[in-house]
Tab-separated table of C-alpha atoms in Angstrom:
chain	number	residue	atom	x	y	z
A	28	UNK	CA	-8.769	10.611	-17.564
A	29	UNK	CA	-6.988	8.831	-14.723
A	30	UNK	CA	-7.321	5.055	-14.400
A	31	UNK	CA	-5.560	2.671	-12.101
A	32	UNK	CA	-4.377	-0.370	-13.986
A	33	UNK	CA	-2.692	-3.631	-13.154
A	34	UNK	CA	0.878	-2.348	-12.829
A	35	UNK	CA	2.275	-5.797	-12.122
A	36	UNK	CA	0.797	-7.257	-15.304
A	37	UNK	CA	2.136	-4.363	-17.360
A	38	UNK	CA	5.647	-4.751	-15.940
A	39	UNK	CA	5.591	-8.537	-16.452
A	40	UNK	CA	4.341	-8.014	-19.960
A	41	UNK	CA	7.227	-5.675	-20.779
A	42	UNK	CA	9.730	-8.109	-19.288
A	43	UNK	CA	8.365	-10.929	-21.412
A	44	UNK	CA	10.095	-9.249	-24.357
A	45	UNK	CA	13.453	-9.598	-22.633
A	46	UNK	CA	15.430	-8.593	-19.518
A	47	UNK	CA	15.376	-4.888	-18.714
A	48	UNK	CA	16.431	-2.451	-15.991
A	49	UNK	CA	13.937	-0.137	-14.314
A	50	UNK	CA	14.402	2.848	-16.593
A	51	UNK	CA	14.070	0.649	-19.690
A	52	UNK	CA	10.845	-0.807	-18.334
A	53	UNK	CA	9.345	2.654	-17.775
A	54	UNK	CA	10.473	3.698	-21.254
A	55	UNK	CA	9.068	0.549	-22.853
A	56	UNK	CA	5.680	1.106	-21.207
A	57	UNK	CA	5.579	4.672	-22.472
A	58	UNK	CA	6.720	3.835	-25.990
A	59	UNK	CA	4.773	0.619	-26.508
A	60	UNK	CA	1.556	2.296	-25.432
A	61	UNK	CA	2.354	5.214	-27.763
A	62	UNK	CA	2.349	7.586	-24.789
A	63	UNK	CA	-1.084	6.465	-23.552
A	64	UNK	CA	0.342	4.938	-20.377
A	65	UNK	CA	2.693	6.977	-18.248
A	66	UNK	CA	4.349	5.096	-15.466
A	67	UNK	CA	5.111	6.918	-12.230
A	68	UNK	CA	8.743	5.912	-12.346
A	69	UNK	CA	9.286	6.036	-8.583
A	70	UNK	CA	6.335	3.722	-7.963
A	71	UNK	CA	7.764	1.232	-10.464
A	72	UNK	CA	10.441	0.056	-8.036
A	73	UNK	CA	8.235	-1.094	-5.136
A	74	UNK	CA	6.277	-3.026	-7.779
A	75	UNK	CA	9.465	-4.629	-9.090
A	76	UNK	CA	10.543	-5.600	-5.562
A	77	UNK	CA	7.131	-7.158	-4.930
A	78	UNK	CA	7.401	-9.143	-8.173
A	79	UNK	CA	10.869	-10.258	-7.144
A	80	UNK	CA	9.616	-11.383	-3.752
A	81	UNK	CA	6.774	-13.326	-5.361
A	82	UNK	CA	9.374	-15.073	-7.502
A	83	UNK	CA	7.887	-13.771	-10.737
A	84	UNK	CA	11.058	-11.917	-11.691
A	85	UNK	CA	14.711	-12.274	-10.769
A	86	UNK	CA	17.177	-9.412	-10.685
A	87	UNK	CA	20.914	-9.017	-10.804
A	88	UNK	CA	23.332	-6.129	-10.984
A	89	UNK	CA	25.157	-5.668	-14.249
A	90	UNK	CA	28.044	-3.372	-15.097
A	91	UNK	CA	29.157	-3.062	-11.510
A	92	UNK	CA	32.672	-2.324	-12.689
A	93	UNK	CA	31.413	0.703	-14.628
A	94	UNK	CA	30.191	4.028	-13.224
A	95	UNK	CA	26.628	3.158	-14.243
A	96	UNK	CA	25.684	-0.166	-12.684
A	97	UNK	CA	22.140	-1.345	-13.461
A	98	UNK	CA	19.862	-3.844	-11.861
A	99	UNK	CA	18.410	-5.951	-14.641
A	100	UNK	CA	15.131	-7.825	-14.203
A	101	UNK	CA	14.222	-11.074	-15.908
A	102	UNK	CA	10.799	-12.762	-15.928
A	103	UNK	CA	10.661	-16.291	-14.496
A	104	UNK	CA	8.509	-19.223	-15.527
A	105	UNK	CA	6.063	-18.612	-12.682
A	106	UNK	CA	6.019	-14.955	-13.733
A	107	UNK	CA	4.972	-16.016	-17.232
A	108	UNK	CA	2.156	-18.125	-15.800
A	109	UNK	CA	1.007	-15.245	-13.613
A	110	UNK	CA	1.075	-12.936	-16.609
A	111	UNK	CA	-1.059	-15.378	-18.588
A	112	UNK	CA	-3.675	-15.432	-15.842
A	113	UNK	CA	-3.728	-11.673	-15.462
A	114	UNK	CA	-3.846	-11.176	-19.215
A	115	UNK	CA	-6.804	-13.548	-19.460
A	116	UNK	CA	-8.658	-11.640	-16.748
A	117	UNK	CA	-7.856	-8.355	-18.461
A	118	UNK	CA	-9.091	-9.564	-21.858
A	119	UNK	CA	-12.296	-10.874	-20.306
A	120	UNK	CA	-12.826	-7.484	-18.685
A	121	UNK	CA	-12.111	-5.595	-21.910
A	122	UNK	CA	-14.378	-7.931	-23.897
A	123	UNK	CA	-17.181	-7.258	-21.415
A	124	UNK	CA	-16.742	-3.507	-21.655
A	125	UNK	CA	-16.475	-3.685	-25.443
A	126	UNK	CA	-19.815	-5.424	-25.650
A	127	UNK	CA	-21.344	-2.480	-23.838
A	128	UNK	CA	-19.613	0.287	-25.765
A	129	UNK	CA	-20.823	1.574	-29.140
A	130	UNK	CA	-18.432	0.984	-32.061
A	131	UNK	CA	-17.941	4.673	-32.771
A	132	UNK	CA	-18.312	7.570	-30.376
A	133	UNK	CA	-21.517	9.390	-31.242
A	134	UNK	CA	-21.280	13.145	-31.686
A	135	UNK	CA	-24.691	13.783	-30.139
A	136	UNK	CA	-26.973	11.853	-27.873
A	137	UNK	CA	-30.452	11.437	-29.353
A	138	UNK	CA	-33.161	12.948	-27.182
B	27	UNK	CA	15.086	19.294	-6.826
B	28	UNK	CA	18.312	17.567	-7.816
B	29	UNK	CA	18.823	13.826	-7.889
B	30	UNK	CA	20.946	14.022	-4.765
B	31	UNK	CA	18.267	15.933	-2.886
B	32	UNK	CA	15.617	13.469	-4.054
B	33	UNK	CA	17.602	10.490	-2.814
B	34	UNK	CA	18.406	12.257	0.477
B	35	UNK	CA	14.687	12.900	0.992
B	36	UNK	CA	13.853	9.246	0.307
B	37	UNK	CA	16.597	8.134	2.707
B	38	UNK	CA	15.321	10.484	5.414
B	39	UNK	CA	11.727	9.348	5.000
B	40	UNK	CA	12.674	5.684	5.099
B	41	UNK	CA	14.718	6.310	8.250
B	42	UNK	CA	15.477	3.103	10.100
B	43	UNK	CA	12.362	1.295	8.994
B	44	UNK	CA	14.326	-0.742	6.455
B	45	UNK	CA	17.767	-2.298	7.080
B	46	UNK	CA	20.617	-0.034	5.945
B	47	UNK	CA	22.000	-2.427	3.310
B	48	UNK	CA	18.578	-2.737	1.678
B	49	UNK	CA	18.167	1.050	1.669
B	50	UNK	CA	21.575	1.454	0.042
B	51	UNK	CA	20.700	-1.070	-2.653
B	52	UNK	CA	17.358	0.666	-3.353
B	53	UNK	CA	18.958	4.122	-3.501
B	54	UNK	CA	21.705	2.875	-5.765
B	55	UNK	CA	19.121	1.598	-8.194
B	56	UNK	CA	17.155	4.859	-8.045
B	57	UNK	CA	20.380	6.798	-8.625
B	58	UNK	CA	21.066	4.647	-11.683
B	59	UNK	CA	17.531	5.317	-12.957
B	60	UNK	CA	17.858	9.080	-12.514
B	61	UNK	CA	21.240	9.069	-14.296
B	62	UNK	CA	19.836	7.153	-17.269
B	63	UNK	CA	16.796	9.409	-17.489
B	64	UNK	CA	19.008	12.500	-17.255
B	65	UNK	CA	21.164	11.221	-20.128
B	66	UNK	CA	18.047	10.655	-22.210
B	67	UNK	CA	16.800	14.224	-21.610
B	68	UNK	CA	20.269	15.637	-22.393
B	69	UNK	CA	20.234	13.748	-25.698
B	70	UNK	CA	16.913	15.415	-26.465
B	71	UNK	CA	18.601	18.809	-26.078
B	72	UNK	CA	18.063	19.809	-22.444
B	73	UNK	CA	20.882	21.199	-20.329
B	74	UNK	CA	22.101	18.869	-17.584
B	75	UNK	CA	20.445	20.690	-14.673
B	76	UNK	CA	17.074	20.855	-16.427
B	77	UNK	CA	17.385	17.241	-17.547
B	78	UNK	CA	18.106	16.026	-14.019
B	79	UNK	CA	15.230	18.071	-12.686
B	80	UNK	CA	12.868	16.471	-15.230
B	81	UNK	CA	14.169	13.003	-14.425
B	82	UNK	CA	13.558	13.577	-10.731
B	83	UNK	CA	10.073	14.959	-11.373
B	84	UNK	CA	9.173	11.782	-13.268
B	85	UNK	CA	10.043	9.786	-10.155
B	86	UNK	CA	7.127	11.368	-8.287
B	87	UNK	CA	6.965	12.442	-4.671
B	88	UNK	CA	9.913	11.102	-2.609
B	89	UNK	CA	7.670	10.727	0.457
B	90	UNK	CA	5.284	8.487	-1.463
B	91	UNK	CA	8.146	6.477	-2.843
B	92	UNK	CA	9.641	6.032	0.637
B	93	UNK	CA	6.215	5.043	1.960
B	94	UNK	CA	5.782	2.460	-0.815
B	95	UNK	CA	9.274	1.074	-0.211
B	96	UNK	CA	8.511	0.625	3.487
B	97	UNK	CA	5.144	-0.994	2.762
B	98	UNK	CA	6.711	-3.290	0.221
B	99	UNK	CA	9.554	-4.310	2.520
B	100	UNK	CA	7.262	-5.057	5.455
B	101	UNK	CA	4.676	-6.749	3.170
B	102	UNK	CA	2.008	-4.380	4.441
B	103	UNK	CA	0.594	-4.116	0.956
B	104	UNK	CA	-0.114	-7.831	0.569
B	105	UNK	CA	-0.011	-9.520	3.983
B	106	UNK	CA	-3.351	-10.811	5.218
B	107	UNK	CA	-5.440	-8.396	7.277
B	108	UNK	CA	-5.508	-10.975	10.104
B	109	UNK	CA	-1.739	-11.003	10.279
B	110	UNK	CA	-1.533	-7.211	10.156
B	111	UNK	CA	-3.975	-7.004	13.072
B	112	UNK	CA	-2.336	-9.635	15.228
B	113	UNK	CA	-1.328	-7.031	17.849
B	114	UNK	CA	-3.745	-4.173	17.365
B	115	UNK	CA	-6.950	-6.238	17.210
B	116	UNK	CA	-6.471	-7.874	20.653
B	117	UNK	CA	-5.365	-4.526	22.056
B	118	UNK	CA	-8.466	-2.755	20.736
B	119	UNK	CA	-10.691	-5.595	21.965
B	120	UNK	CA	-9.172	-5.431	25.447
B	121	UNK	CA	-9.551	-1.652	25.582
B	122	UNK	CA	-13.194	-2.045	24.555
B	123	UNK	CA	-14.008	-4.512	27.363
B	124	UNK	CA	-11.767	-2.842	29.953
B	125	UNK	CA	-14.599	-0.774	31.555
B	126	UNK	CA	-16.203	-3.994	32.788
B	127	UNK	CA	-13.175	-4.655	34.947
B	128	UNK	CA	-12.693	-1.195	36.380
B	129	UNK	CA	-13.129	-0.506	40.069
B	130	UNK	CA	-15.855	2.043	40.827
B	131	UNK	CA	-13.366	4.305	42.560
B	132	UNK	CA	-11.428	4.677	39.309
B	133	UNK	CA	-14.405	6.416	37.787
B	134	UNK	CA	-13.713	9.303	40.138
B	135	UNK	CA	-10.343	9.882	38.518
B	136	UNK	CA	-11.876	11.247	35.333
B	137	UNK	CA	-15.397	12.131	36.437
B	138	UNK	CA	-17.793	9.304	35.737
B	139	UNK	CA	-18.020	5.777	34.457
B	140	UNK	CA	-19.585	6.970	31.232
B	141	UNK	CA	-16.634	9.268	30.635
B	142	UNK	CA	-14.271	6.319	31.071
B	143	UNK	CA	-16.229	4.386	28.456
B	144	UNK	CA	-16.134	7.378	26.111
B	145	UNK	CA	-12.384	7.889	26.586
B	146	UNK	CA	-11.601	4.198	26.067
B	147	UNK	CA	-13.875	4.039	23.009
B	148	UNK	CA	-12.161	7.065	21.495
B	149	UNK	CA	-8.774	5.515	22.294
B	150	UNK	CA	-9.715	2.202	20.658
B	151	UNK	CA	-11.126	3.881	17.540
B	152	UNK	CA	-8.073	6.176	17.296
B	153	UNK	CA	-5.698	3.212	17.442
B	154	UNK	CA	-7.787	1.472	14.794
B	155	UNK	CA	-7.841	4.528	12.512
B	156	UNK	CA	-4.083	5.069	12.865
B	157	UNK	CA	-3.477	1.441	11.960
B	158	UNK	CA	-5.723	1.726	8.907
B	159	UNK	CA	-3.982	4.955	7.853
B	160	UNK	CA	-0.569	3.304	8.119
B	161	UNK	CA	-1.488	0.042	6.403
B	162	UNK	CA	-4.095	1.460	3.992
B	163	UNK	CA	-6.026	-1.806	4.287
B	164	UNK	CA	-9.500	-3.043	5.220
B	165	UNK	CA	-9.015	-4.143	8.803
B	166	UNK	CA	-12.465	-3.841	10.344
B	167	UNK	CA	-13.358	-7.518	10.005
B	168	UNK	CA	-10.498	-8.992	12.058
B	169	UNK	CA	-10.895	-6.286	14.702
B	170	UNK	CA	-14.650	-6.927	14.940
B	171	UNK	CA	-14.110	-10.660	15.230
B	172	UNK	CA	-11.494	-10.158	17.936
B	173	UNK	CA	-13.730	-7.755	19.878
B	174	UNK	CA	-16.630	-10.184	19.667
B	175	UNK	CA	-14.373	-13.046	20.713
B	176	UNK	CA	-13.084	-11.214	23.775
B	177	UNK	CA	-16.616	-10.144	24.792
B	178	UNK	CA	-17.871	-13.719	24.418
B	179	UNK	CA	-14.909	-15.022	26.410
B	180	UNK	CA	-15.707	-12.659	29.294
B	181	UNK	CA	-19.322	-13.811	29.377
B	182	UNK	CA	-18.336	-17.475	29.122
B	183	UNK	CA	-15.938	-17.061	32.034
B	184	UNK	CA	-18.769	-15.647	34.077
B	185	UNK	CA	-20.963	-18.628	33.135
B	186	UNK	CA	-18.295	-21.088	34.106
B	187	UNK	CA	-17.625	-19.390	37.413
B	188	UNK	CA	-21.234	-19.719	38.585
B	189	UNK	CA	-23.532	-22.750	38.424
B	190	UNK	CA	-26.926	-21.882	36.908
B	191	UNK	CA	-28.862	-22.806	40.034
B	192	UNK	CA	-26.655	-20.741	42.271
B	193	UNK	CA	-28.586	-17.733	43.590
B	194	UNK	CA	-26.987	-14.343	43.455
B	195	UNK	CA	-25.296	-13.415	46.658
B	196	UNK	CA	-25.910	-9.938	48.001
B	197	UNK	CA	-23.629	-7.641	46.150
B	198	UNK	CA	-21.721	-5.343	48.525
B	199	UNK	CA	-21.492	-2.557	45.967
B	200	UNK	CA	-25.273	-2.504	45.427
B	201	UNK	CA	-26.093	-2.873	49.101
B	202	UNK	CA	-23.676	-0.159	50.132
B	203	UNK	CA	-24.945	2.105	47.352
B	204	UNK	CA	-28.549	1.609	48.440
B	205	UNK	CA	-27.696	2.231	52.068
B	206	UNK	CA	-25.843	5.441	51.271
B	207	UNK	CA	-28.604	6.634	49.019
B	208	UNK	CA	-31.299	5.870	51.608
B	209	UNK	CA	-29.375	7.825	54.263
B	210	UNK	CA	-28.784	10.712	51.844
B	211	UNK	CA	-32.479	10.850	50.878
B	212	UNK	CA	-33.535	10.837	54.512
B	213	UNK	CA	-31.085	13.669	55.200
B	214	UNK	CA	-32.380	15.607	52.207
B	215	UNK	CA	-36.004	15.079	53.308
B	216	UNK	CA	-35.086	16.375	56.783
B	217	UNK	CA	-33.535	19.473	55.208
B	218	UNK	CA	-30.054	18.446	56.194
B	219	UNK	CA	-26.968	18.281	53.997
B	220	UNK	CA	-26.549	14.802	52.487
B	221	UNK	CA	-24.201	12.471	54.247
B	222	UNK	CA	-23.189	10.713	51.056
B	223	UNK	CA	-20.020	12.458	50.087
B	224	UNK	CA	-18.287	9.587	48.353
B	225	UNK	CA	-19.375	7.897	45.156
B	226	UNK	CA	-23.164	8.097	44.896
B	227	UNK	CA	-25.543	6.513	42.464
B	228	UNK	CA	-27.744	8.646	40.300
B	229	UNK	CA	-30.725	6.706	38.971
B	230	UNK	CA	-30.676	6.307	35.235
B	231	UNK	CA	-33.046	4.717	32.773
B	232	UNK	CA	-30.688	1.782	32.250
B	233	UNK	CA	-32.183	-1.675	32.483
B	234	UNK	CA	-30.687	-3.915	35.093
B	235	UNK	CA	-28.317	-6.358	33.545
B	236	UNK	CA	-29.975	-9.578	32.482
B	237	UNK	CA	-26.971	-11.719	33.122
B	238	UNK	CA	-25.861	-12.711	36.514
B	239	UNK	CA	-22.141	-12.297	36.222
B	240	UNK	CA	-20.374	-12.829	39.529
B	241	UNK	CA	-17.102	-12.517	37.713
B	242	UNK	CA	-15.868	-8.967	38.278
B	243	UNK	CA	-18.483	-7.070	36.288
B	244	UNK	CA	-21.450	-6.599	38.659
B	245	UNK	CA	-19.481	-7.155	41.811
B	246	UNK	CA	-17.254	-4.273	41.008
B	247	UNK	CA	-19.537	-2.108	39.032
B	248	UNK	CA	-23.300	-1.884	38.630
B	249	UNK	CA	-23.119	-1.001	34.968
B	250	UNK	CA	-26.744	0.052	34.659
B	251	UNK	CA	-26.206	2.988	36.998
B	252	UNK	CA	-24.174	6.042	36.318
B	253	UNK	CA	-21.778	6.524	39.185
B	254	UNK	CA	-19.827	9.580	39.915
B	255	UNK	CA	-17.378	10.481	42.648
B	256	UNK	CA	-18.332	13.922	43.913
B	257	UNK	CA	-16.866	16.580	46.108
B	258	UNK	CA	-19.038	17.672	49.069
B	259	UNK	CA	-20.174	20.779	47.192
B	260	UNK	CA	-20.989	18.788	44.073
B	261	UNK	CA	-22.921	16.269	46.147
B	262	UNK	CA	-24.971	19.065	47.730
B	263	UNK	CA	-25.662	20.592	44.333
B	264	UNK	CA	-26.565	17.197	42.883
B	265	UNK	CA	-28.954	16.460	45.713
B	266	UNK	CA	-30.531	19.884	45.387
B	267	UNK	CA	-31.284	19.053	41.765
B	268	UNK	CA	-31.982	15.348	41.923
B	269	UNK	CA	-33.148	14.929	45.513
B	270	UNK	CA	-36.836	14.767	44.734
B	271	UNK	CA	-36.323	12.523	41.728
B	272	UNK	CA	-34.064	10.263	43.772
B	273	UNK	CA	-36.555	10.079	46.629
B	274	UNK	CA	-39.403	9.236	44.245
B	275	UNK	CA	-37.388	6.698	42.286
B	276	UNK	CA	-35.795	5.088	45.320
B	277	UNK	CA	-38.500	2.556	46.310
B	278	UNK	CA	-38.707	1.170	42.781
B	279	UNK	CA	-34.955	1.115	42.459
B	280	UNK	CA	-34.602	-0.603	45.805
B	281	UNK	CA	-37.059	-3.280	44.707
B	282	UNK	CA	-35.164	-3.818	41.442
B	283	UNK	CA	-31.797	-3.995	43.083
B	284	UNK	CA	-32.973	-6.286	45.838
B	285	UNK	CA	-34.689	-8.529	43.288
B	286	UNK	CA	-31.442	-8.770	41.448
B	287	UNK	CA	-29.235	-9.439	44.442
B	288	UNK	CA	-31.636	-11.767	46.226
B	289	UNK	CA	-31.879	-15.146	44.714
B	290	UNK	CA	-32.597	-14.581	41.026
B	291	UNK	CA	-30.791	-17.133	38.921
B	292	UNK	CA	-30.495	-17.829	35.221
B	293	UNK	CA	-30.764	-21.195	33.538
B	294	UNK	CA	-28.420	-22.394	30.839
B	295	UNK	CA	-30.930	-21.793	27.992
B	296	UNK	CA	-31.311	-18.214	29.227
B	297	UNK	CA	-27.568	-17.865	29.356
B	298	UNK	CA	-26.988	-19.239	25.848
B	299	UNK	CA	-29.704	-16.948	24.527
B	300	UNK	CA	-28.024	-13.994	26.162
B	301	UNK	CA	-24.663	-15.106	24.812
B	302	UNK	CA	-26.044	-15.341	21.269
B	303	UNK	CA	-27.528	-11.847	21.605
B	304	UNK	CA	-24.271	-10.416	22.913
B	305	UNK	CA	-22.307	-12.084	20.114
B	306	UNK	CA	-24.594	-10.788	17.384
B	307	UNK	CA	-24.903	-7.283	18.780
B	308	UNK	CA	-21.167	-6.903	19.440
B	309	UNK	CA	-20.218	-8.205	16.005
B	310	UNK	CA	-22.810	-6.177	14.099
B	311	UNK	CA	-22.194	-2.969	16.014
B	312	UNK	CA	-18.390	-3.129	16.007
B	313	UNK	CA	-18.368	-4.283	12.373
B	314	UNK	CA	-20.583	-1.408	11.275
B	315	UNK	CA	-18.839	1.307	13.288
B	316	UNK	CA	-15.308	0.158	12.445
B	317	UNK	CA	-16.295	-0.417	8.807
B	318	UNK	CA	-17.464	3.185	8.526
B	319	UNK	CA	-14.255	4.496	10.120
B	320	UNK	CA	-12.187	2.165	7.937
B	321	UNK	CA	-13.846	3.464	4.780
B	322	UNK	CA	-13.476	7.054	5.921
B	323	UNK	CA	-9.739	6.749	6.615
B	324	UNK	CA	-9.066	4.909	3.347
B	325	UNK	CA	-10.956	7.572	1.427
B	326	UNK	CA	-9.001	10.406	3.083
B	327	UNK	CA	-5.650	8.663	2.621
B	328	UNK	CA	-6.309	7.741	-1.014
B	329	UNK	CA	-7.345	11.302	-1.833
B	330	UNK	CA	-4.251	12.707	-0.141
B	331	UNK	CA	-2.032	10.294	-2.058
B	332	UNK	CA	-3.752	10.821	-5.375
B	333	UNK	CA	-2.836	14.466	-5.301
B	334	UNK	CA	0.835	13.620	-5.074
B	335	UNK	CA	1.055	10.265	-6.813
B	336	UNK	CA	2.382	9.662	-10.282
B	337	UNK	CA	1.004	6.244	-11.073
B	338	UNK	CA	0.174	4.673	-14.349
B	339	UNK	CA	-2.274	7.024	-15.960
B	340	UNK	CA	-4.113	7.029	-19.233
B	341	UNK	CA	-3.706	10.392	-20.901
């Protein structure tokens, strides 16, 4: 099944646990969702730049003196507020769907 | 594909659409990501070449990535549709109303007035579709509003340029057309070749325009008649085919044209009613047509992208 989700909310949510670089964000999404969510890693970066432009995250290069410099992202206060709003909308949506769904998948549909 | 090739492809696709220093910063970050991912795959037991290949594959299609980077940089993905259309919407609107301002002789350049309208309509819709394909946004509303606005402006200008009580003055284009047609019909009835070898009018079922618009529209072009510039041979052939019909239709047509050019005037209530009709029809028609094309392009583009995209998916 392929579903489009709120990528920005997911990225903000991962960053709420602490500053991370792009690869770590993609890894965190994969691991935290136990492999259910797979982030198209290339598409992660335009999302991060949008978040940065909105002022919801800030970024800075770290380890520039090493051969593996990384751009680390940190969630801002306005980013936290945005995440709260998006999370609320998401939970409302899920609650609505849950009310419609049966508790257990039924093996056969009664005719 | 190696990491280097991937980054080269992204750089090529981005071209000069993003400033060089920004591109370098983006590529540096992508390079760092690919290196980290490669290390992770190596730790899992892959050889370096295979690991790098896997890391690059996880990045998705470089063309899509470049496209997203460009969209993100230029704010195409989140700017308002009105701002995105600030150049194309007026352009499309002007192209759409351009036929009203064309000189009759220009119709001869491509064949007929109707062909000019068709060509300009296709041009306007093509520009609109290209813009939708590039921005991947719903743009039909601003374009419809602009088109309606420009159409209304043209009509308002015509209102302002003529007082309501002012009778129509004889229109040289109509009078000359009638005169030529009368001469041509007489020649045809006498079994002689028609003398009308320039632009001739072929009667159509169009209703004479309700509005008296002295501003260029009727003075330059009687829009309810299909005009065509013909060669002598074409004119002969046309008269052979349409001669009888023209001769039969001519008295009625003459009455209609003369009624229009001799003294009929329109009051302000009539004008405002006509303006309201034009506004509604233009907005509804352009909104519907452009909305359909907008939806079509978005559907095609999203399907094309979905095949190549590696977004967040639920497995």
